[in-house]
XYZ file of C-alpha atoms in Angstrom:
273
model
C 123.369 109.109 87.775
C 121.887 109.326 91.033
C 123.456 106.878 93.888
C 121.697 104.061 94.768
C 120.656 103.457 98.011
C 118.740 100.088 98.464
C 118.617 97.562 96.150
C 115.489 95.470 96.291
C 115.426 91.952 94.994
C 113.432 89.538 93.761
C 113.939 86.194 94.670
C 113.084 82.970 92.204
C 114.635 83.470 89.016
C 116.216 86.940 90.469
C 118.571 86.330 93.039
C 118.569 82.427 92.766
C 119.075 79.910 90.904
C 117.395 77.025 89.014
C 118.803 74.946 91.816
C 117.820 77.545 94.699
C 121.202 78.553 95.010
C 122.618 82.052 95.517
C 125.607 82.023 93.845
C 129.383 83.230 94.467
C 129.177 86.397 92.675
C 125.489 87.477 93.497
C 126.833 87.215 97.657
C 130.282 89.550 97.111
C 128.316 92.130 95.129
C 125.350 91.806 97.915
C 128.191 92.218 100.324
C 130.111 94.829 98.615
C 127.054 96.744 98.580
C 126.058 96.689 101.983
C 130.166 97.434 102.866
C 129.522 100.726 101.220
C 125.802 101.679 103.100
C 123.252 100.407 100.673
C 120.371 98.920 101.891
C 119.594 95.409 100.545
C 115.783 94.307 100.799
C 114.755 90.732 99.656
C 111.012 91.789 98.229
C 108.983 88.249 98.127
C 105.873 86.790 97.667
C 106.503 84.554 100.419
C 106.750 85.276 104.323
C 109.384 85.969 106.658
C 109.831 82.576 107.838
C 110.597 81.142 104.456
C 113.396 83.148 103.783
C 115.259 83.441 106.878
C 117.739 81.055 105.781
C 118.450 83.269 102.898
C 118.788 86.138 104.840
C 120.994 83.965 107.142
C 123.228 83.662 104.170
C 123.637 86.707 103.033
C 124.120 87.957 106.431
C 121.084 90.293 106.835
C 118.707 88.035 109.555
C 119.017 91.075 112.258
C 117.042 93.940 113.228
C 118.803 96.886 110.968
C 117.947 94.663 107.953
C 114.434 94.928 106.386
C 112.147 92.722 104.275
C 109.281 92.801 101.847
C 106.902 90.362 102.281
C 103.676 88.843 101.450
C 104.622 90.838 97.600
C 104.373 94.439 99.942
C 101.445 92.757 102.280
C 103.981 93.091 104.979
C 107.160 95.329 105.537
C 109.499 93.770 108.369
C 112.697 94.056 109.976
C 114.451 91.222 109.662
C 114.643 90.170 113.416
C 110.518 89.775 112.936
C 109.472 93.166 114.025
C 106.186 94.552 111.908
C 106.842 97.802 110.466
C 103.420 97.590 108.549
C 100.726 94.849 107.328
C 97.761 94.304 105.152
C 95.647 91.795 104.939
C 92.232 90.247 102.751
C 89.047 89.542 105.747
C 87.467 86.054 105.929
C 84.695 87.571 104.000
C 87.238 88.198 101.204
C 88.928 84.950 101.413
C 85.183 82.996 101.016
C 84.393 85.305 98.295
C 87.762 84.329 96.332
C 87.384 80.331 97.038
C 84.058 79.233 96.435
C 84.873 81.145 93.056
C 88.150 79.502 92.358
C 86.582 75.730 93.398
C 84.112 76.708 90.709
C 87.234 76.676 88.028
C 88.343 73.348 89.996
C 91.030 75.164 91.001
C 93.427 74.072 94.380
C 93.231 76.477 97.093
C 95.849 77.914 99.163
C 94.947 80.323 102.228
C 98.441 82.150 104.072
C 97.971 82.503 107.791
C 101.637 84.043 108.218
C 103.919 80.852 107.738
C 101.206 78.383 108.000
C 99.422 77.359 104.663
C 95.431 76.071 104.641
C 94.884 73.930 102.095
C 91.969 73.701 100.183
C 92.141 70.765 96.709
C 90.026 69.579 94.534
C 89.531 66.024 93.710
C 92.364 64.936 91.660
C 93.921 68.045 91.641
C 95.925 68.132 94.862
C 97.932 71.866 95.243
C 101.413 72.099 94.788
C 102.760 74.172 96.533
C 104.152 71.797 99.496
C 106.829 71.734 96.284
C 107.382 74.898 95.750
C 107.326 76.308 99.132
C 108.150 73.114 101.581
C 109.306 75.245 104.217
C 106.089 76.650 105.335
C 103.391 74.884 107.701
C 100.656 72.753 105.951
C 97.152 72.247 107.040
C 95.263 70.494 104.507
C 91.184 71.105 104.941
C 88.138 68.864 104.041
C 85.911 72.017 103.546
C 86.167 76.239 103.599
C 84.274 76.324 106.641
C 87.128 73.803 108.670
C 89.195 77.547 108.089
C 89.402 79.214 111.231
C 88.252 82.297 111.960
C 89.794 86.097 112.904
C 93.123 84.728 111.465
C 95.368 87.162 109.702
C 95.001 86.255 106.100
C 98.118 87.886 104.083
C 97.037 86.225 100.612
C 95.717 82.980 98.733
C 97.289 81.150 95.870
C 96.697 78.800 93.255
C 99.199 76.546 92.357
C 98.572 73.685 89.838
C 100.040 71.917 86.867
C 101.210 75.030 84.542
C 99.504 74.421 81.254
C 96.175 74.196 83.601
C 96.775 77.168 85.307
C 97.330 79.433 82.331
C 94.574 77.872 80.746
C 92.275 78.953 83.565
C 94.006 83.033 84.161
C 91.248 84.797 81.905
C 88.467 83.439 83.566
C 90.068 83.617 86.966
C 90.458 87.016 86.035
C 87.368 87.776 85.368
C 85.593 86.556 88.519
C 87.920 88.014 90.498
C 87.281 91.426 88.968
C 88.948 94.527 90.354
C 88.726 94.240 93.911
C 92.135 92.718 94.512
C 95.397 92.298 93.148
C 95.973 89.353 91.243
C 99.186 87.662 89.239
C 101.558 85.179 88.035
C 104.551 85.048 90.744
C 106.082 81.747 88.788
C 104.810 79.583 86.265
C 102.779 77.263 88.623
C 101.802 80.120 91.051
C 99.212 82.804 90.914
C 98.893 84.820 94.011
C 95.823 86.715 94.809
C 96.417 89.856 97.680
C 94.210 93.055 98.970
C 93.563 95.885 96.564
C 96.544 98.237 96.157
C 99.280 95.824 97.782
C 102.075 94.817 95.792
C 105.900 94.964 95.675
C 105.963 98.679 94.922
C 103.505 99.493 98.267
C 105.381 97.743 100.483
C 109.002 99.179 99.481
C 106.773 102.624 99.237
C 106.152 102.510 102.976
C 109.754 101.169 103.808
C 111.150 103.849 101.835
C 108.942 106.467 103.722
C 110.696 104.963 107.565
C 114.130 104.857 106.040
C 113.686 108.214 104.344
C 115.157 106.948 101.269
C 113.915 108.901 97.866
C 112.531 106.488 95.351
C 114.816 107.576 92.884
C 118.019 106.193 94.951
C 116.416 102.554 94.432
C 116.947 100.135 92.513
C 114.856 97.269 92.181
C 115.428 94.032 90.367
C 113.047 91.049 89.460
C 111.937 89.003 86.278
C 108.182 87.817 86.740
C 104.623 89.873 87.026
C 104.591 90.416 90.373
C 107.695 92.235 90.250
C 106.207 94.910 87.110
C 104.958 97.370 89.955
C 108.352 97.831 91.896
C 110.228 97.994 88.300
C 107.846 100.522 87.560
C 108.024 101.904 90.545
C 111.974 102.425 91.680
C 114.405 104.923 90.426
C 116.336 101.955 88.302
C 114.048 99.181 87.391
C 115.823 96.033 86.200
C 114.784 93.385 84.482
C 116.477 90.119 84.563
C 117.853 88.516 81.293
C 115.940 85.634 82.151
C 112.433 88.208 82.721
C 108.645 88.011 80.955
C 108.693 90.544 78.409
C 106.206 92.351 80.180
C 108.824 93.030 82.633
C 111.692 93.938 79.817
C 109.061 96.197 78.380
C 108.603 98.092 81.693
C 112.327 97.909 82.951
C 114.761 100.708 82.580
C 117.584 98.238 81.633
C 117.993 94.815 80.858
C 120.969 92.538 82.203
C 122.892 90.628 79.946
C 123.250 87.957 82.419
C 120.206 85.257 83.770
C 119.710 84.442 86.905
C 121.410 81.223 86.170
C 124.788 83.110 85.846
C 124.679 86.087 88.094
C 122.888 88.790 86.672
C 121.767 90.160 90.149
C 125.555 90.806 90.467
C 126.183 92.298 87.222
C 123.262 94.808 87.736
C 124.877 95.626 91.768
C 128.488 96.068 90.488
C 126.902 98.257 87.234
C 124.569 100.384 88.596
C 126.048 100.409 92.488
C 129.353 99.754 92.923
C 130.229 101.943 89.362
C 132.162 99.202 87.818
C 130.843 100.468 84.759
């Protein structure tokens, strides 16, 4: 088997918890890891900002550890440096909410770690809940948005029976320009044609000189498919969509509720077998 050399992770149902917890197990075999060399990448759809006090915890908030961001819209170092970015253009942004309003959908633009929030009339976002760290600026109207901002993605998060009942026709007016998914079951994020999770550990993988086949990457939700897809060892969590078991190399036995990032590390990295 060939030797692993970074493990990228998924975070929400991955790495933590129901509870947003990282628990005992998944930190040793993080730690273990990195003792022996490994590279270990948190790959998220959310921005640096919102996960330093993860990467506080597991000890990787300094400038030889690296991040995934934005689902591969930006490639960091940990201590904030900008290895690489893309990004959607205002023109790209209007186009994508007055199309989304039209489903009476909430809108949420990402200016970095500051949110611009667009809802609809009894239909307020939700993603203060799921993402309370980051800055919120709630709008009256699209054209309050400022201008020549760096727009990493927009979201729709909403009630999730309403949100799945409004993916196909999302879909559809979207089209093919962009890339568009479920991250969790109230989120779907919507990012620049030909960025995902596999792009961005692509181009990290190009400035570490690390061989795709020496990664492994873990995750359990559609925006994870492309890295599974993409990395030497895909994983798929217990817990995972079966669109991601169907794509994943192997399957852990454990959830995320009981340490299954640490039973795929200690497996398929540390050779406990």
């Amino acid at each position: 088997m060939t030797k692993i050399r970074l493990v990228a992770l998924d975070l929400d149902n991955t790495l933590l918890d129901d509870y947003k917890n990282i628990s005992k197990a998944n930190k040793e075999a993080i730690q273990k890891a990195i003792d022996l060399g490994v590279k270990v990448v948190i790959t998220t759809g959310r921005p640096l900002r919102a996960i330093d006090h993860i990467l506080k915890e597991l000890g990787l908030n300094h400038s030889k550890g690296y991040s995934v961001t934005f689902n591969g819209g930006l490639i960091q170092r940990n201590d904030g440096y900008l290895l690489a970015q893309e990004s959607l253009s205002y023109e790209q942004v209007s186009y994508l909410y007055q199309h989304l309003s039209s489903l009476d959908l909430p809108v949420d633009i990402l200016s970095h770690g500051t949110v611009y929030s667009l809802s609809r009339p009894g239909r307020p976002s939700r993603y203060p809940e799921a993402n309370p760290s980051l800055t919120f600026k709630t709008l009256k109207d699209f054209t309050d948005l400022p201008k020549n901002l760096v727009y990493n993605k927009v979201v729709v998060v909403t009630d999730e029976a309403f949100l799945e009942d409004k993916i196909k026709a999302m879909t559809a007016l979207i089209g093919s320009e962009f890339e568009a998914f479920k991250s969790r079951e109230i989120i779907f994020e919507i990012m620049p044609k030909g960025v995902h999770k596999a792009s961005g550990l692509a181009k990290l993988c190009q400035v570490l000189e690390i061989n795709p086949q020496c990664v492994m990457a873990v995750g359990d939700e559609e925006n994870d498919v492309t890295m599974i897809r993409w990395a030497g060892l895909g994983v798929a969590m217990h817990n995972a969509s079966p669109l991601v078991k169907e794509v994943a190399d192997v399957v852990t036995t454990k959830d995320h509720n009981h340490s299954g990032v640490a039973e795929a590390i200690e497996k398929y990295v540390l050779g406990g077998g």
